[in-house]
Short mmCIF file of C-alpha atoms and ligand atoms in Angstrom, two decimals:
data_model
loop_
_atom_site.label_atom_id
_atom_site.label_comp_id
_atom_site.label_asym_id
_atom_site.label_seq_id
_atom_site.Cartn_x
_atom_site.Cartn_y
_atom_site.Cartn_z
CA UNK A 313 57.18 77.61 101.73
CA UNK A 314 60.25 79.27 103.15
CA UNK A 315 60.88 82.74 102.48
CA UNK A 316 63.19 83.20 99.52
CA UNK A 317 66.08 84.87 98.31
CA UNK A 318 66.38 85.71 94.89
CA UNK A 319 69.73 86.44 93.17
CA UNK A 320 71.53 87.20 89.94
CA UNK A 321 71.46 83.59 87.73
CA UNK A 322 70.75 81.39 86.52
CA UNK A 323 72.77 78.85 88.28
CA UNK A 324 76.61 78.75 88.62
CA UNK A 325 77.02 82.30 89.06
CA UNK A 326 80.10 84.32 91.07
CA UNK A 327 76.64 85.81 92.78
CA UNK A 328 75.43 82.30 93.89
CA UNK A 329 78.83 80.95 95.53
CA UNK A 330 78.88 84.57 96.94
CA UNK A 331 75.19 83.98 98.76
CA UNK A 332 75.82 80.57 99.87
CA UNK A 333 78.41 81.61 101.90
CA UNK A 334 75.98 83.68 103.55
CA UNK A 335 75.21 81.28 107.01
CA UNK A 336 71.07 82.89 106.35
CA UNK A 337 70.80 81.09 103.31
CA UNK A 338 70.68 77.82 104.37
CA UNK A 339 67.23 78.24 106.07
CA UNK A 340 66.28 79.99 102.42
CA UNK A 341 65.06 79.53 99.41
CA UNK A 342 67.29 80.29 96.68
CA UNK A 343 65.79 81.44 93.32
CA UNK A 344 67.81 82.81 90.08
CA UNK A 345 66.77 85.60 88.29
CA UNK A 346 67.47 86.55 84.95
CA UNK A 347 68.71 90.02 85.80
CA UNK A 348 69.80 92.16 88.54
CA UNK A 349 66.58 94.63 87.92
CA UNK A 350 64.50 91.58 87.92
CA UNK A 351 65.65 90.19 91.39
CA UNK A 352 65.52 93.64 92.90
CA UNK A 353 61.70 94.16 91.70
CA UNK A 354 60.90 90.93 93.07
CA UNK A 355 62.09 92.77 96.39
CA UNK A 356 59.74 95.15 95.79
CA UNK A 357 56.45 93.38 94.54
CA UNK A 358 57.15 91.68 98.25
CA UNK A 359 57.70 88.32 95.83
CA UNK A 360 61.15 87.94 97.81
CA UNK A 361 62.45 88.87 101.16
CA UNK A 362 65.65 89.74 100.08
CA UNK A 363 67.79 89.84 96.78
CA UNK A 364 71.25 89.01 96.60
CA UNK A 365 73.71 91.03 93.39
CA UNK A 366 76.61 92.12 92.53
CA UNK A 367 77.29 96.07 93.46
CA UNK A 368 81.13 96.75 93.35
CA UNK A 369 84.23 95.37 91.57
CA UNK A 370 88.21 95.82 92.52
CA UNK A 371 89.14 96.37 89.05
CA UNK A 372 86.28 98.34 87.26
CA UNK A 373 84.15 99.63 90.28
CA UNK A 374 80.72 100.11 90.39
CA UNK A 375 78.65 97.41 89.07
CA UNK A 376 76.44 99.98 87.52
CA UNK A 377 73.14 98.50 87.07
CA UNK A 378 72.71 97.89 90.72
CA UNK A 379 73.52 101.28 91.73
CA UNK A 380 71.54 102.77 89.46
CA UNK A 381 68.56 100.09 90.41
CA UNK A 382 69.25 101.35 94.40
CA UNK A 383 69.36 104.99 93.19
CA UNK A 384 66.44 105.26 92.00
CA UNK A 385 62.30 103.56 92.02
CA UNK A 386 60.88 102.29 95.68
CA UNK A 387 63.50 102.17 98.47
CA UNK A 388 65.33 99.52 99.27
CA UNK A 389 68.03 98.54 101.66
CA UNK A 390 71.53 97.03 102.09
CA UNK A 391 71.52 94.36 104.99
CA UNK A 392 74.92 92.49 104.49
CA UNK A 393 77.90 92.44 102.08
CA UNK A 394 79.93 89.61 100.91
CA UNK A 395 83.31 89.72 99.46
CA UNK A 396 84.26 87.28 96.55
CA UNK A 397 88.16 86.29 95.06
CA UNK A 398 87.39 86.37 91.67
CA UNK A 399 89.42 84.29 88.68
CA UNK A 400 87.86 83.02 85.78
CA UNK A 401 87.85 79.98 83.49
CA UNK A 402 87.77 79.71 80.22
CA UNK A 403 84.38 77.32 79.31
CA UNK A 404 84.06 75.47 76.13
CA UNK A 405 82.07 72.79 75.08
CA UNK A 406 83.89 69.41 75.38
CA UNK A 407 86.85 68.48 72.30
CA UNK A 408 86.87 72.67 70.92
CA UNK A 409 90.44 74.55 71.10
CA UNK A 410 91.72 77.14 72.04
CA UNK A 411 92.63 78.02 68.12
CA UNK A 412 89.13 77.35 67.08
CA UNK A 413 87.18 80.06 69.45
CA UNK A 414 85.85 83.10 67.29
CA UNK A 415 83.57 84.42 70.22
CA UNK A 416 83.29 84.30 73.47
CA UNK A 417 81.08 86.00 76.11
CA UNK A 418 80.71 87.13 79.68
CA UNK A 419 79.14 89.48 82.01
CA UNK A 420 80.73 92.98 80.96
CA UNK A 421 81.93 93.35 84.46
CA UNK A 422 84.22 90.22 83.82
CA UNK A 423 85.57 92.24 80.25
CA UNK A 424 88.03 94.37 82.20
CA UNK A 425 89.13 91.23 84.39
CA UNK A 426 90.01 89.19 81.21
CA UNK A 427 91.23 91.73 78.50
CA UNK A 428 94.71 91.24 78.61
CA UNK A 429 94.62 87.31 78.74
CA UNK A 430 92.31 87.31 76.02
CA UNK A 431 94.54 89.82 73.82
CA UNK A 432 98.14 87.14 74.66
CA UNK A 433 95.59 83.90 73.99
CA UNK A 434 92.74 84.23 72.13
CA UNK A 435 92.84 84.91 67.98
CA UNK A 436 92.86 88.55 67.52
CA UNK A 437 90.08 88.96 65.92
CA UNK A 438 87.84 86.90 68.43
CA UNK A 439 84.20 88.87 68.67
CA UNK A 440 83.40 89.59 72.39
CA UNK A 441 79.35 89.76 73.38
CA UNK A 442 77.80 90.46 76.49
CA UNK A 443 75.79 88.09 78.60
CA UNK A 444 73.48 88.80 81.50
CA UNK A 445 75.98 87.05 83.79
CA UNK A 446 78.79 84.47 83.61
CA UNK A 447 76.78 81.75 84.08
CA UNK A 448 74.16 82.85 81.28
CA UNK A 449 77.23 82.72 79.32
CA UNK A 450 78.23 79.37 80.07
CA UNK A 451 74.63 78.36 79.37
CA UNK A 452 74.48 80.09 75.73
CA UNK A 453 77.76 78.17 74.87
CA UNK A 454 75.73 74.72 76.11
CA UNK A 455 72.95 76.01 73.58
CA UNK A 456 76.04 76.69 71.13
CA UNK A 457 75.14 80.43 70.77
CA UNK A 458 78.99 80.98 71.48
CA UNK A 459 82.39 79.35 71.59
CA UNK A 460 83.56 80.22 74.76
CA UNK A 461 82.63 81.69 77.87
CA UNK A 462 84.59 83.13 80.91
CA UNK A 463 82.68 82.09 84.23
CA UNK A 464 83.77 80.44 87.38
CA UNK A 465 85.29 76.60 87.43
CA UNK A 466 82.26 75.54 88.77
CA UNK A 467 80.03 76.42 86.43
CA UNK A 468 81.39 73.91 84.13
CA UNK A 469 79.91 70.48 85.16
CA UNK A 470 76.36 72.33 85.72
CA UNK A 471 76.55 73.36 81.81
CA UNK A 472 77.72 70.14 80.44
CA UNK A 473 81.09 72.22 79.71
CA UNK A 474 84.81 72.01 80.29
CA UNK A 475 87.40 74.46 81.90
CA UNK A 476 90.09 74.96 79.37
CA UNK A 477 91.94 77.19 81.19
CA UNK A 478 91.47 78.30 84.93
CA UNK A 479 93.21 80.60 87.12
CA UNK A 480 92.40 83.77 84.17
CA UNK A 481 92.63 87.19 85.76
CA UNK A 482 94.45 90.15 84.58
CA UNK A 483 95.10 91.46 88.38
CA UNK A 484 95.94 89.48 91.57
CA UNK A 485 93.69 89.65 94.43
CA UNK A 486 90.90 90.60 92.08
CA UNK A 487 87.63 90.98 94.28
CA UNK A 488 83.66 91.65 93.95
CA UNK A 489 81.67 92.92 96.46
CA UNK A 490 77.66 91.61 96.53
CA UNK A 491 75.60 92.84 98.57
CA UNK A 492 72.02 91.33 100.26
CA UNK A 493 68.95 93.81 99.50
CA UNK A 494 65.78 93.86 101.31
CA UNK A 495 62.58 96.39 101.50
CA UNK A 496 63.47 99.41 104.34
CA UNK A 497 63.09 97.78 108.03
CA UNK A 498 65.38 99.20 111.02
CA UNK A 499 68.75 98.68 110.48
CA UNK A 500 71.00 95.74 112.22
CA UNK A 501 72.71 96.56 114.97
CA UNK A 502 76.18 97.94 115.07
CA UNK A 503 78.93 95.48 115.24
CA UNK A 504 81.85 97.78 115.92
CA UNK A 505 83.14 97.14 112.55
CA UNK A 506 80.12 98.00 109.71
CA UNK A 507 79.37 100.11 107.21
CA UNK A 508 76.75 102.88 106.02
CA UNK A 509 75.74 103.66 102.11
CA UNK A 510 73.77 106.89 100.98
CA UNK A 511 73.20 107.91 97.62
CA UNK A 512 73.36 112.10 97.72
CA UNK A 513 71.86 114.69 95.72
CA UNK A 514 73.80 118.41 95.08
CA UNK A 515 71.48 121.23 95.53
CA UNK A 516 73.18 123.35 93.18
CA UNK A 517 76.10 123.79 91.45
CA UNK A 518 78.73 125.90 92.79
CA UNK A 519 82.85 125.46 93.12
CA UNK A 520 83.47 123.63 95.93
CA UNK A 521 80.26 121.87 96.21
CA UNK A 522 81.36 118.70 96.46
CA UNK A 523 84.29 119.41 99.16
CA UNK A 524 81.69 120.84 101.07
CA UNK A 525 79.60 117.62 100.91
CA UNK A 526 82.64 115.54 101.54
CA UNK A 527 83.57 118.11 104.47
CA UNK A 528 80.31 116.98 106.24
CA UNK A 529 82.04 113.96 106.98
CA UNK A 530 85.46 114.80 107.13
CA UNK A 531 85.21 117.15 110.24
CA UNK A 532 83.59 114.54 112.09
CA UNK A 533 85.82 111.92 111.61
CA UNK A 534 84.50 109.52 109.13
CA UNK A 535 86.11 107.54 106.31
CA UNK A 536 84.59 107.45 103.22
CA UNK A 537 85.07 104.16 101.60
CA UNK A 538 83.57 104.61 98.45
CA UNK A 539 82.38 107.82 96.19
CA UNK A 540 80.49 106.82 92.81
CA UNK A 541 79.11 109.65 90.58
CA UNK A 542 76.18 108.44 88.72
CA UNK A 543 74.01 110.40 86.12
CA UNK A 544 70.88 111.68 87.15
CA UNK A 545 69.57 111.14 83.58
CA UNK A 546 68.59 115.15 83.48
CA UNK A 547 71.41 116.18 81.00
CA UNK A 548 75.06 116.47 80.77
CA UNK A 549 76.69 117.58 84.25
CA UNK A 550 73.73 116.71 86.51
CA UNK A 551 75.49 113.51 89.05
CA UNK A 552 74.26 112.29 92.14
CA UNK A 553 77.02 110.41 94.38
CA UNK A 554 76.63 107.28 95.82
CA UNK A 555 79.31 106.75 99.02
CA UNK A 556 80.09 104.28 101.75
CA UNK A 557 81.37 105.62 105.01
CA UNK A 558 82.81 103.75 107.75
CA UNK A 559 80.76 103.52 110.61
CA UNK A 560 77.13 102.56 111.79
CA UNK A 561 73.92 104.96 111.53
CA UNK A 562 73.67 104.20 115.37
CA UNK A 563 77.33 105.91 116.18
CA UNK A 564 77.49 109.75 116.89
CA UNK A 565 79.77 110.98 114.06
CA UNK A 566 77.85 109.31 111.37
CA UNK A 567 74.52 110.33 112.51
CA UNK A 568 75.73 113.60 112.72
CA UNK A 569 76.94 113.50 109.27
CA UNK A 570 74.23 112.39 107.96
CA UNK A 571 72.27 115.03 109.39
CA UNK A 572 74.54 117.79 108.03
CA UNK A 573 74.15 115.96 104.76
CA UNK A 574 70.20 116.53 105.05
CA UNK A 575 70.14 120.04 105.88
CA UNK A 576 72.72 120.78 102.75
CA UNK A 577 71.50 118.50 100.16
CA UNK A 578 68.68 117.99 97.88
CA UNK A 579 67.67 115.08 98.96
CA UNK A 580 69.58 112.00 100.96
CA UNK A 581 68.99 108.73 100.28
CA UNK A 582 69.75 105.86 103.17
CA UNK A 583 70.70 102.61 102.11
CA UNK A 584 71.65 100.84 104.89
CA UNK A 585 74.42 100.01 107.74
CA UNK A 586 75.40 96.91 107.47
CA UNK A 587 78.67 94.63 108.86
CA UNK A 588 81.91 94.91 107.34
CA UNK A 589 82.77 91.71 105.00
CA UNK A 590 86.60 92.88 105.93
CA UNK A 591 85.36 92.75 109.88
CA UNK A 592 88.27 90.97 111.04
CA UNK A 593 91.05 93.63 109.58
CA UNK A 594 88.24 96.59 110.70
CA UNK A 595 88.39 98.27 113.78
CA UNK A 596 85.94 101.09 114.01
CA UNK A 597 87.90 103.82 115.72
CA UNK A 598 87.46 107.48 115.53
CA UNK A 599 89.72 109.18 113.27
CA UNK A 600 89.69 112.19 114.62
CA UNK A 601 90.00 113.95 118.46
CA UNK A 602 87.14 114.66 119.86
CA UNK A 603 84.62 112.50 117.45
CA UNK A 604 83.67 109.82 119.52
CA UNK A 605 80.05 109.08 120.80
CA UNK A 606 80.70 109.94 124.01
CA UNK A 607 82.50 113.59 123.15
CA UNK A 608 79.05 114.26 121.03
CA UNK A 609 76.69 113.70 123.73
CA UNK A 610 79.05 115.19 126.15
CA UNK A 611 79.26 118.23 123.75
CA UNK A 612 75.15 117.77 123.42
CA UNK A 613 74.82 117.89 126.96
CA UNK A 614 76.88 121.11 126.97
CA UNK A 615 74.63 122.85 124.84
CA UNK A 616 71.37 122.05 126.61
CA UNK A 617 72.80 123.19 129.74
CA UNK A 618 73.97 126.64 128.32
CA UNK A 619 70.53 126.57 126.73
CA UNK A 620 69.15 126.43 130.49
CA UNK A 621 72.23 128.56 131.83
CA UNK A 622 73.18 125.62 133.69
CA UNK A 623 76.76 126.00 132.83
O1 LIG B 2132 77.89 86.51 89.48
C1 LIG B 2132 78.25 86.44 88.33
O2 LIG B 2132 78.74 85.43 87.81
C2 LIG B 2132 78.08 87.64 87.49
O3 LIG B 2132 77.82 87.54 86.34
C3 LIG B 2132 78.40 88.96 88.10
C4 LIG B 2132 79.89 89.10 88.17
C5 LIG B 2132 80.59 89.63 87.09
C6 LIG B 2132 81.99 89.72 87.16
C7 LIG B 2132 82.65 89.25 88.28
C8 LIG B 2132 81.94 88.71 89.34
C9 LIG B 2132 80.54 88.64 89.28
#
């Protein structure tokens, strides 16, 4: 049996067309789950090399679930991302109209993507109820659990459904970001254009606290490209921070912050460097004088020799 990937389904999901765009997953096997927990245990147990979900959205953010599932429990680790165009359409079962729809449902990452062209076109007082994902929603308007369901085009045909709209999203250029998960294993090697994700924990609380987190990259040159506060779960006030910087684990700067992260925090948690899904618009340059690999080993080198008062 070929070694499988397992991903948010069931089939005809945003996550699916996402993974299949992935060249790796031709030479896998591709297995829904029923939830994004669900395919990341399945990481875990060792039932699946990798799993494949949605982490990040353009319009709402964090997919919060996933974070929260890469957070905390066993380790795991980011190996690529994928970025998806996202517009919906508007799935009913064949003959219904628009007039008649008095709920619909959705993945509540798709709410925010949908509100306004639900408040111009839908009757006001339509009910809205979350589904595990898009395509789950399609599926429990098959079973005739609901009237309507926003999910991709696609998913239509595999749900015995049709598109009555297309083209829905409240903003252009509307994007999610998935990412593929595995157990930790040495990271790829750098491209020139990647990315690295941590998940950091304060050690206390003092003004400032966070600038002098964020300073730890900052002097040495590296762009952060995302900062998510999550709960910790231990009462009001207590957040850990997940961030993406640009950069590779491998290059100078971002070792080096990383390392100044240690020392400072609580406790660091390394999720991965991975390629850039933007690689061909990404050029990984130093941001700063004096912050490239070759000025910290030069600078390294400097050190050791005054250490040996070889200067
Ligand atoms: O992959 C899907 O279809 C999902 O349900 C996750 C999702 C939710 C909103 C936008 C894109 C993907």
């Amino acid at each position: 049996m070929p070694a499988s990937y397992v991903y948010l389904g069931p089939e005809g999901t945003f996550t699916e067309v996402a993974l299949r765009t992935l060249p790796e997953s031709a030479t896998r096997e591709l297995v829904p789950m029923v939830s994004v927990p669900a395919a990341l245990d399945a990481v875990r147990t060792g039932e699946a090399e990798a799993a494949f979900v949605p982490i990040e959205n353009s319009v709402e953010g964090g997919i919060t679930t996933t974070l929260d599932e890469l957070v905390a429990g066993a380790p795991l680790m980011i190996y690529r991302e994928v970025l998806l165009s996202i517009t919906f359409a508007l799935l009913v079962r064949p003959g219904t109209k628009l007039s008649e729809i008095k709920t619909v449902t959705a993945h509540p990452a798709a709410q925010p993507q949908v509100r306004n062209w639900m408040k111009a076109n839908l009757p006001p007082d339509v009910v809205w109820e979350s589904a595990a994902s898009n395509a789950d929603g399609a599926r429990l308007v098959q079973e005739g659990r609901y009237d309507a369901a926003f999910a991709g085009e696609f998913a239509a045909s595999r749900y015995g459904l049709e598109a009555l709209e297309t083209e829905i999203h409240d903003a252009e250029n509307a994007q999610t970001r998935f990412v593929l998960v595995g157990r930790p294993a040495r990271p790829a090697a750098p491209t020139g254009a990647d990315k690295t994700s941590v998940v950091i924990w304060q050690r206390d609380d003092h003004p400032g606290g966070l600038r002098d987190l964020l300073g730890e990259f900052a002097v040495r040159g590296v762009n952060l490209m995302l900062l998510q506060s999550r709960p910790t779960g231990e009462g009001i006030g207590n957040y850990c921070f997940a961030i993406d910087a640009e950069g590779h684990i491998s290059d100078r700067r971002v070792a080096e912050a990383l390392m100044g992260l240690k020392r400072v925090c609580l406790q660091v948690r390394f999720l991965g460097s991975y390629p850039r899904a933007d690689a061909a618009v990404a050029e990984m340059r130093p941001t700063l004088p004096g912050t490239s690999d070759a000025e910290f080993v030069a600078a390294a080198d400097w050190v050791a020799r005054c250490q040996d008062g070889r200067f």
